PDB file of C-alpha atoms in Angstrom:
ATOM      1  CA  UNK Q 321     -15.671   8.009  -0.323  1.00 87.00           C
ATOM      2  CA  UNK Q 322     -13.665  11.684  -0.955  1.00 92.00           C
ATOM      3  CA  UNK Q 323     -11.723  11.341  -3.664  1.00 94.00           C
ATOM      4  CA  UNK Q 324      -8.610  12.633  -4.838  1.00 95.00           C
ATOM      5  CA  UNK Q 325      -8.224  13.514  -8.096  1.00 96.00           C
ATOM      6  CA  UNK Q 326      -5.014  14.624  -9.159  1.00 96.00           C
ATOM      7  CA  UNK Q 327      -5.197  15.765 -13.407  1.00 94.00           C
ATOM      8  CA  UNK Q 328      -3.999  18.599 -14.842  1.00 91.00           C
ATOM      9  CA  UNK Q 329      -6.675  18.752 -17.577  1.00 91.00           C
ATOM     10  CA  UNK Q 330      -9.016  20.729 -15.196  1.00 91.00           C
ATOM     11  CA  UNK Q 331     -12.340  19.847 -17.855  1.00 92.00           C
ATOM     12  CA  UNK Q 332     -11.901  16.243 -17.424  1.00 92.00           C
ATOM     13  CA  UNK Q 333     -11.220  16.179 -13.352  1.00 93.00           C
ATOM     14  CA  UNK Q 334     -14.226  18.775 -13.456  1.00 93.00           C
ATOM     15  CA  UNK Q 335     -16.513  16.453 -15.060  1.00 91.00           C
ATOM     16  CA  UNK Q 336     -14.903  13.223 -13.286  1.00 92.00           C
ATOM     17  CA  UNK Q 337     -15.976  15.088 -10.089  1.00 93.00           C
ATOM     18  CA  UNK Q 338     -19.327  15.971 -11.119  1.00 92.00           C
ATOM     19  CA  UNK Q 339     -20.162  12.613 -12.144  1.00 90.00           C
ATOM     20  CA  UNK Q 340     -18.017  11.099  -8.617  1.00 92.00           C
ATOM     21  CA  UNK Q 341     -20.481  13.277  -6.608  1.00 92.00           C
ATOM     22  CA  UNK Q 342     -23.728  12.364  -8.512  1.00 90.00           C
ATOM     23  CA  UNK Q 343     -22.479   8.784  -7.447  1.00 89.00           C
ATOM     24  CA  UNK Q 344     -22.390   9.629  -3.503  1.00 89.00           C
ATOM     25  CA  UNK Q 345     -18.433  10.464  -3.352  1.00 92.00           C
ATOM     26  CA  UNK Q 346     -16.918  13.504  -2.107  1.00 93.00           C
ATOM     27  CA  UNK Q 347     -14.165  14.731  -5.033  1.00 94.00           C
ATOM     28  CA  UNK Q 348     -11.612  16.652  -4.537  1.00 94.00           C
ATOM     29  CA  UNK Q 349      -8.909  18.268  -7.451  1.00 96.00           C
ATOM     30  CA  UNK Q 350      -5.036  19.083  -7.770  1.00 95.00           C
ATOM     31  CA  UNK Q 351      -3.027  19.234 -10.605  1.00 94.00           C
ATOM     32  CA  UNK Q 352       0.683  18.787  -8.741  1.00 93.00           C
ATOM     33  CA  UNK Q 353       2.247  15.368  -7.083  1.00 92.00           C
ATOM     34  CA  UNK Q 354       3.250  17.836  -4.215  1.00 91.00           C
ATOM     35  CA  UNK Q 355      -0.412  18.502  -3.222  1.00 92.00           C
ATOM     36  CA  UNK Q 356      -1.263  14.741  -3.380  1.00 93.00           C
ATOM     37  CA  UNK Q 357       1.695  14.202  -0.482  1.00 90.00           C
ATOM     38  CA  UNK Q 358       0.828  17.055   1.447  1.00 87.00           C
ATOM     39  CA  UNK Q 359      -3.133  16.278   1.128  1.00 86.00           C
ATOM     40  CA  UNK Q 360      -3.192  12.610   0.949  1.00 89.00           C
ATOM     41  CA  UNK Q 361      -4.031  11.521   4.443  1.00 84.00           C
ATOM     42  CA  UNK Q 362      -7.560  13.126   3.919  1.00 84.00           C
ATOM     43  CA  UNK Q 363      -8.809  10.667   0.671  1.00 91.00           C
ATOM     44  CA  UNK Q 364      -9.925   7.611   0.837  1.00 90.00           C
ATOM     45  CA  UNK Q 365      -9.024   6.783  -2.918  1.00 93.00           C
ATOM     46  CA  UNK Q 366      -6.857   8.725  -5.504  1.00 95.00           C
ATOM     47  CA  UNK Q 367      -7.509   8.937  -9.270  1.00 96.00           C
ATOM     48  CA  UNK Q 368      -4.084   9.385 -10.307  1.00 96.00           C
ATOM     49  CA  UNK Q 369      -2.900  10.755 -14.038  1.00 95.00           C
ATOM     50  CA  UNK Q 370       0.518  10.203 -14.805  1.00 94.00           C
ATOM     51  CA  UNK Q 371       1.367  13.549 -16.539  1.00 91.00           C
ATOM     52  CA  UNK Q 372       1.184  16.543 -13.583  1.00 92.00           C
ATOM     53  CA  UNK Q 373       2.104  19.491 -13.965  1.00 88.00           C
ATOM     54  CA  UNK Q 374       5.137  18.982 -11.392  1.00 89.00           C
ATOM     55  CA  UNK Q 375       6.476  15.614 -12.378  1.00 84.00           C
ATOM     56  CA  UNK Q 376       5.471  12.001 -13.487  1.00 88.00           C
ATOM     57  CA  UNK Q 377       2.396   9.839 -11.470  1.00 92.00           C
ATOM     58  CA  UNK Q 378       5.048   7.244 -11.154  1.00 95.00           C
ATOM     59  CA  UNK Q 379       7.157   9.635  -8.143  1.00 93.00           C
ATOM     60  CA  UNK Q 380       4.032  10.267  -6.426  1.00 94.00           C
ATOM     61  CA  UNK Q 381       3.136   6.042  -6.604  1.00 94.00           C
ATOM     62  CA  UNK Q 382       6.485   5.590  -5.112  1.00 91.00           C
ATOM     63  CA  UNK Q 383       6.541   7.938  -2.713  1.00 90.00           C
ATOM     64  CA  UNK Q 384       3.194   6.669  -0.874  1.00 90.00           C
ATOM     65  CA  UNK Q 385       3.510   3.522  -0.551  1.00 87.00           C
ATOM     66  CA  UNK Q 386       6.280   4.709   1.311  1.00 83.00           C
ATOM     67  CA  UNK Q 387       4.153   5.428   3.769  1.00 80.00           C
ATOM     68  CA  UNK Q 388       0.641   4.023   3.278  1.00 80.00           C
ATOM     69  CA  UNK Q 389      -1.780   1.729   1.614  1.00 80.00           C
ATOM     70  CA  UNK Q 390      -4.336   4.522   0.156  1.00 87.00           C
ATOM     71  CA  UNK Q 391      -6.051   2.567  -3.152  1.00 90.00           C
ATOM     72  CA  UNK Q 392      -4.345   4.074  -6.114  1.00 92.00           C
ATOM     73  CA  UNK Q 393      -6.507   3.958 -10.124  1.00 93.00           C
ATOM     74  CA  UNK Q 394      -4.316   5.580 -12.851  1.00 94.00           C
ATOM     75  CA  UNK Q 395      -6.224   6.988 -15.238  1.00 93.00           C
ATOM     76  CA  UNK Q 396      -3.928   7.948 -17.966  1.00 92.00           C
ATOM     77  CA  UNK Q 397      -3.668   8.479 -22.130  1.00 92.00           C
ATOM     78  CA  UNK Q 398      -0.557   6.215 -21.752  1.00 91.00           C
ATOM     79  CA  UNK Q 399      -1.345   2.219 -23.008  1.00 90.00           C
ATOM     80  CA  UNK Q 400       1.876   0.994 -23.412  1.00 91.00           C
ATOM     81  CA  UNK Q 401       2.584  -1.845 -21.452  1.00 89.00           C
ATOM     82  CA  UNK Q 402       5.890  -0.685 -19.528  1.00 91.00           C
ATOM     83  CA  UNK Q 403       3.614   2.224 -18.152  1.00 92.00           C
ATOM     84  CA  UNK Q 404       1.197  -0.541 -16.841  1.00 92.00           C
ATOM     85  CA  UNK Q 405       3.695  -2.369 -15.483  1.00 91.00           C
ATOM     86  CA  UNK Q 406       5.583  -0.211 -13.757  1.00 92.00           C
ATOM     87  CA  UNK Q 407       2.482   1.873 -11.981  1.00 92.00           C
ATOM     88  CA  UNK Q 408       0.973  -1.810 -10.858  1.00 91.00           C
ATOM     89  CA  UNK Q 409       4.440  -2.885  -9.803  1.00 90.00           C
ATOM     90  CA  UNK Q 410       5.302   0.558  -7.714  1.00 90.00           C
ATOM     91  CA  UNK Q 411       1.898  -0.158  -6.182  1.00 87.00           C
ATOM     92  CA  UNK Q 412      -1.180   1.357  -8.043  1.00 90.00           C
ATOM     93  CA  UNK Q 413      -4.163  -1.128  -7.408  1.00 87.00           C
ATOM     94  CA  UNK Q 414      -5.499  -0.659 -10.878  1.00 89.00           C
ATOM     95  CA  UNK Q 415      -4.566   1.332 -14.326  1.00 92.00           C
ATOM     96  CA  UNK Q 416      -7.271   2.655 -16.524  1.00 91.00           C
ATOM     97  CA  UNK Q 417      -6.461   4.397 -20.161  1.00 92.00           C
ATOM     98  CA  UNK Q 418      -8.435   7.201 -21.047  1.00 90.00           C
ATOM     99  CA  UNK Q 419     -11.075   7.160 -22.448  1.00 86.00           C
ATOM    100  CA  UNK Q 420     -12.605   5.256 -19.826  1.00 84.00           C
ATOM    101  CA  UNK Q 421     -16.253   4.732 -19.199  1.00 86.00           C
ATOM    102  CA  UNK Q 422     -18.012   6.028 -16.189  1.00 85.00           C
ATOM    103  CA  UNK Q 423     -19.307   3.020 -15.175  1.00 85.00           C
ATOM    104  CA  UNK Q 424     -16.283   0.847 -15.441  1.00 86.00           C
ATOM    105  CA  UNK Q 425     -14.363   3.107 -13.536  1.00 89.00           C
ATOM    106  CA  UNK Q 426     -17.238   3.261 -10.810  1.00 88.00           C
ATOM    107  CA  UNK Q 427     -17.056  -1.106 -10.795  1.00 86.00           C
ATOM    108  CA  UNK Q 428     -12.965  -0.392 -10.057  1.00 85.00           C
ATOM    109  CA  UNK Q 429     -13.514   2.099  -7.127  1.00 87.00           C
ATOM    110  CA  UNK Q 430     -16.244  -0.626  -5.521  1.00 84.00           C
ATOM    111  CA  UNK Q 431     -13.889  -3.299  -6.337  1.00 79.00           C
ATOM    112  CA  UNK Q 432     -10.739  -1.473  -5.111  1.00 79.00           C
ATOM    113  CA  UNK Q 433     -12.534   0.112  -1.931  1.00 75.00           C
ATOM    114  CA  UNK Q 434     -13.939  -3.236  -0.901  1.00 70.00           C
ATOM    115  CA  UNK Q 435     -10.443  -5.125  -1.636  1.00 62.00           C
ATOM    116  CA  UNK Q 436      -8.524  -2.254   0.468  1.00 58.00           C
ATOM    117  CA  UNK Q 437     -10.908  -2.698   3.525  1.00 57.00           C
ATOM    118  CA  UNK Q 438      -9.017  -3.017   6.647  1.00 52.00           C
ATOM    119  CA  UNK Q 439      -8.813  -5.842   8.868  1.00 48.00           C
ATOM    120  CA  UNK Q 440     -10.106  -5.484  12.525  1.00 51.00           C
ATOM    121  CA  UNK Q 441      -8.329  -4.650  15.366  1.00 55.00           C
ATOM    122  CA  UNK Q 442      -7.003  -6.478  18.255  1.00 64.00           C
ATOM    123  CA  UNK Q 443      -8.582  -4.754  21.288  1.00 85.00           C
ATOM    124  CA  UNK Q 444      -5.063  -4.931  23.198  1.00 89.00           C
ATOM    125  CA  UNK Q 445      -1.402  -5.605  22.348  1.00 92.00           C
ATOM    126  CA  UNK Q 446       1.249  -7.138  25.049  1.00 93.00           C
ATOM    127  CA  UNK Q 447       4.718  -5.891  24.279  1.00 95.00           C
ATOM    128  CA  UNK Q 448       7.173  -7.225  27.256  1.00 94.00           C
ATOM    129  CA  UNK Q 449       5.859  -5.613  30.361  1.00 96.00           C
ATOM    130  CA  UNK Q 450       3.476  -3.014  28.805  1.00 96.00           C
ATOM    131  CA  UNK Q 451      -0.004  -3.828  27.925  1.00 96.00           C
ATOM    132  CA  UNK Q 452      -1.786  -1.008  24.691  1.00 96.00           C
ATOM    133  CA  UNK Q 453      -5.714  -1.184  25.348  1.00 94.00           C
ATOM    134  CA  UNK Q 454      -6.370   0.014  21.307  1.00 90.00           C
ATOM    135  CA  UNK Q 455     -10.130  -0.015  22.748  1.00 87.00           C
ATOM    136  CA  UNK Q 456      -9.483   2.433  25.673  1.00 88.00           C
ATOM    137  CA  UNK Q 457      -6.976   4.327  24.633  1.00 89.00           C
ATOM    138  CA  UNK Q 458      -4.597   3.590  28.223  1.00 92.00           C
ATOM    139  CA  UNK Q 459      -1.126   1.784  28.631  1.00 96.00           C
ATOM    140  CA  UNK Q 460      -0.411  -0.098  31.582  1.00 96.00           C
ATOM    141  CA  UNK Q 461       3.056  -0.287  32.359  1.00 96.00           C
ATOM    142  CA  UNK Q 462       4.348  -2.777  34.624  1.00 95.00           C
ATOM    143  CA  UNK Q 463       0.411  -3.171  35.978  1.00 94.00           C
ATOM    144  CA  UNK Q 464       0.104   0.607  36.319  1.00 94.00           C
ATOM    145  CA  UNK Q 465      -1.763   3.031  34.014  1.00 94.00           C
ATOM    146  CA  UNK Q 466       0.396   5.994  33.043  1.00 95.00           C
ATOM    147  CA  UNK Q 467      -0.813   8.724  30.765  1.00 92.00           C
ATOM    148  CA  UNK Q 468      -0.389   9.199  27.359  1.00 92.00           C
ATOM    149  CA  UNK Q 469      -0.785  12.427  25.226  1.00 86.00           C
ATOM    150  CA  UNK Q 470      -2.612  11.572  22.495  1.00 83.00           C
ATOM    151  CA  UNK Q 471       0.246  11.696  20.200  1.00 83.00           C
ATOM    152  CA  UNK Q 472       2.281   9.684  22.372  1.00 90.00           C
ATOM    153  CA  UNK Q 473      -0.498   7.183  22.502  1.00 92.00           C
ATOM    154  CA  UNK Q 474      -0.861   7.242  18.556  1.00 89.00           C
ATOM    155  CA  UNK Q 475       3.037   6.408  17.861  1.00 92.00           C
ATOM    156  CA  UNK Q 476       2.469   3.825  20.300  1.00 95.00           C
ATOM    157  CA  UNK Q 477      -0.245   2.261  19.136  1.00 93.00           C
ATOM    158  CA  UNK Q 478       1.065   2.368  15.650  1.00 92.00           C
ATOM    159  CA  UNK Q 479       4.142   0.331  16.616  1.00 94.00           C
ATOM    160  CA  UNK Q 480       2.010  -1.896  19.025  1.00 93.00           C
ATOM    161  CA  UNK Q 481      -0.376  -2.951  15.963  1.00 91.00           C
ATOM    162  CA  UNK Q 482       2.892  -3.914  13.789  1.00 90.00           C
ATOM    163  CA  UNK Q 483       4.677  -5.922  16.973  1.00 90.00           C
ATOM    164  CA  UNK Q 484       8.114  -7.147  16.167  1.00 91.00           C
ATOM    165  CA  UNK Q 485       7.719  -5.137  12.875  1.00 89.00           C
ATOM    166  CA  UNK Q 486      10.196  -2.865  11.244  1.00 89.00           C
ATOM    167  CA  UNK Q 487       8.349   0.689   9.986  1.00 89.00           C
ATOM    168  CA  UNK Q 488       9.859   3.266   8.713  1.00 86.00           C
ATOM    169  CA  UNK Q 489      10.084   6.614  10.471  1.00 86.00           C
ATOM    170  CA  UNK Q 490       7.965   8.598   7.133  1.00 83.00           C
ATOM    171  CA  UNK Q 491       5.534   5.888   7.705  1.00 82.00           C
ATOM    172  CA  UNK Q 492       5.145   7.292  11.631  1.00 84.00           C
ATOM    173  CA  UNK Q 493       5.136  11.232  10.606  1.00 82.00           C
ATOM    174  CA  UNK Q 494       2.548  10.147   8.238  1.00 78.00           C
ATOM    175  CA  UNK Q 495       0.535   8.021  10.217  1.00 76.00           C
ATOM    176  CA  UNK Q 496       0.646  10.214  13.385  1.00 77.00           C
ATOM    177  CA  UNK Q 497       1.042  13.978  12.097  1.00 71.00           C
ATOM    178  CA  UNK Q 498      -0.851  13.129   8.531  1.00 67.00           C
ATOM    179  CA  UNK Q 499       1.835  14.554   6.361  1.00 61.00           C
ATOM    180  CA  UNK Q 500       5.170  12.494   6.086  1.00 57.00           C
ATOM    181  CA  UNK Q 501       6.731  14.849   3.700  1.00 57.00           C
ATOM    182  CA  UNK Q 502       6.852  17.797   6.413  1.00 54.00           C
ATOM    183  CA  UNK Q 503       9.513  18.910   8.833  1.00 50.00           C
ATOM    184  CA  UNK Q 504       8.130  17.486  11.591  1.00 50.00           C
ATOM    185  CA  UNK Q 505      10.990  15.554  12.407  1.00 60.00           C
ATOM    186  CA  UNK Q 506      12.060  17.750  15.835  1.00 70.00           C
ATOM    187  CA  UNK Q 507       8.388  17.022  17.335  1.00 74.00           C
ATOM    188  CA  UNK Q 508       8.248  13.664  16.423  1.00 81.00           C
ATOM    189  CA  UNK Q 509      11.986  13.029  18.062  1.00 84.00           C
ATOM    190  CA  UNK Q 510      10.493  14.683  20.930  1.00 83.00           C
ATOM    191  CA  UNK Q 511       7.310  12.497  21.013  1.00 86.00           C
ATOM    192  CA  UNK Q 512       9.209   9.229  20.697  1.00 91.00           C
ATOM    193  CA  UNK Q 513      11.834  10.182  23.212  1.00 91.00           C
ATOM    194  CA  UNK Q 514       8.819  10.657  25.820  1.00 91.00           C
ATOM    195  CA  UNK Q 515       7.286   7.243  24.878  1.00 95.00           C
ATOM    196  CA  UNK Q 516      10.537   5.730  25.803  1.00 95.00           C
ATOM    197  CA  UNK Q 517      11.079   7.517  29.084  1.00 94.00           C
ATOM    198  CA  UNK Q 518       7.148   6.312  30.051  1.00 95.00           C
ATOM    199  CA  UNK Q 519       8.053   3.025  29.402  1.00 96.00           C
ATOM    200  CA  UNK Q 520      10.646   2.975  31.519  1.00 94.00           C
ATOM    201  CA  UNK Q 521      12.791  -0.591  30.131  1.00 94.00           C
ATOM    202  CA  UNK Q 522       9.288  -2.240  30.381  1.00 96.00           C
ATOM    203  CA  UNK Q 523       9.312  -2.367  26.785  1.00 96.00           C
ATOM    204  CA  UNK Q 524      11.501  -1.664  23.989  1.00 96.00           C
ATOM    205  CA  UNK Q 525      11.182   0.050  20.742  1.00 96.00           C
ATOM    206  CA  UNK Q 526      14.446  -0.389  19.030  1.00 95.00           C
ATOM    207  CA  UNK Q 527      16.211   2.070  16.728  1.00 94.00           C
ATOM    208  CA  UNK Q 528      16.642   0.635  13.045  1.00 91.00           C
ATOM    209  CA  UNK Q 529      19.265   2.796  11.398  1.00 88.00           C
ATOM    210  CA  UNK Q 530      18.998   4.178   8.163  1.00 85.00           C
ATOM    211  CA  UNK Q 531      15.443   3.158   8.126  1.00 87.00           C
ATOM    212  CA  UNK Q 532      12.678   3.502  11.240  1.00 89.00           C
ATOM    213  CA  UNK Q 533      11.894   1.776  14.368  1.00 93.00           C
ATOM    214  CA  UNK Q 534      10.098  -1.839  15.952  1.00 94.00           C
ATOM    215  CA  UNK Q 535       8.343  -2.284  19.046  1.00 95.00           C
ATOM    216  CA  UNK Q 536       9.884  -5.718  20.350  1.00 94.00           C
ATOM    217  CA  UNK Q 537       7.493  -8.386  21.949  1.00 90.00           C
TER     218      UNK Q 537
END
């Protein structure tokens, strides 16, 4: 799995990641919530202390799950149980006070990892007149194949696999351009504005206001 570790004692995340990649993981280190938002879409896991050197863990907890479902451990000095509660409650998958043992915290990743696996997916989705081959990577419109950038295909596809679902638009930037917490706004309006044209009424993604979009059955 890589790993991101985000500590700002650099001795402990150096030995955590010495003793990560003697285990078969890939770690890697930051010591500021901002660089797990901007780098999050690369790890597979994140190790995350609640004193950084920009802020509280608890922001940076909130602030993903915003967006995504990447497993969360906090590995902190702090026992008390509001500081438990509230990280598990915001969405951390597990909560681990230092010191913690190597292998106990190598059982959580397993258990964690294997909890968080995701759940196949449907080769195709219908949505009104427009059929999403996930497996082929082509929309058919009405019966007709039209092309797709592969952005264009991506938002699609996103919205397809949630059908009839709300999600929010950081949830798209994140999902499509890996980094919800950029400016990428002006691209992404440009992107969805496309998919709409392509579709052409054969399907609709509605606008939700204040919050994101839905692909309609």
């Amino acid at each position: 799995m890589q790993v991101l570790i985000a500590e700002d004692d650099r001795s402990l995340a150096a030995a955590l990641s010495k003793q990560l990649t003697r285990s078969g993981h890939t770690a890697t280190h930051v010591t500021r919530g901002s660089d797990v938002l901007l780098g999050h879409a690369d790890a597979d896991l994140l190790l995350l202390d609640l004193g950084l050197e920009d802020g509280d863990g608890f922001s940076v907890i909130r602030q993903l799950r915003l967006v995504n479902d990447l497993p969360i451990i906090v590995i902190t000095a702090r026992g008390d149980e509001r500081s438990t509660v509230l990280a598990l409650r915001l969405g951390a998958d597990d909560y681990l006070v230092k010191p913690m043992r190597l292998r106990e915290l190598l059982a959580r990743i397993e258990v964690v990892s294997r909890r968080r696996q995701p759940s196949e997916e449907r080769p195709a989705v219908r949505a009104g007149e427009v059929e999403i081959d996930l497996t082929a990577h082509r929309v058919l419109v009405r019966g007709e194949e039209v092309p797709f950038t592969p952005k264009e295909f991506a938002l699609l596809a996103f919205l397809g696999q949630r059908l009839g679902i709300a999600v929010n638009r950081e949830q798209l930037l994140d999902e499509i351009w890996g980094d919800a917490f950029a400016a990428k706004s002006r691209a992404f309006d440009v992107h969805l504005a496309a998919v709409r044209q392509k579709l052409s009424g054969a399907a609709t993604i509605t606008t939700i206001r204040g919050f994101g979009y839905r692909l309609d059955p």
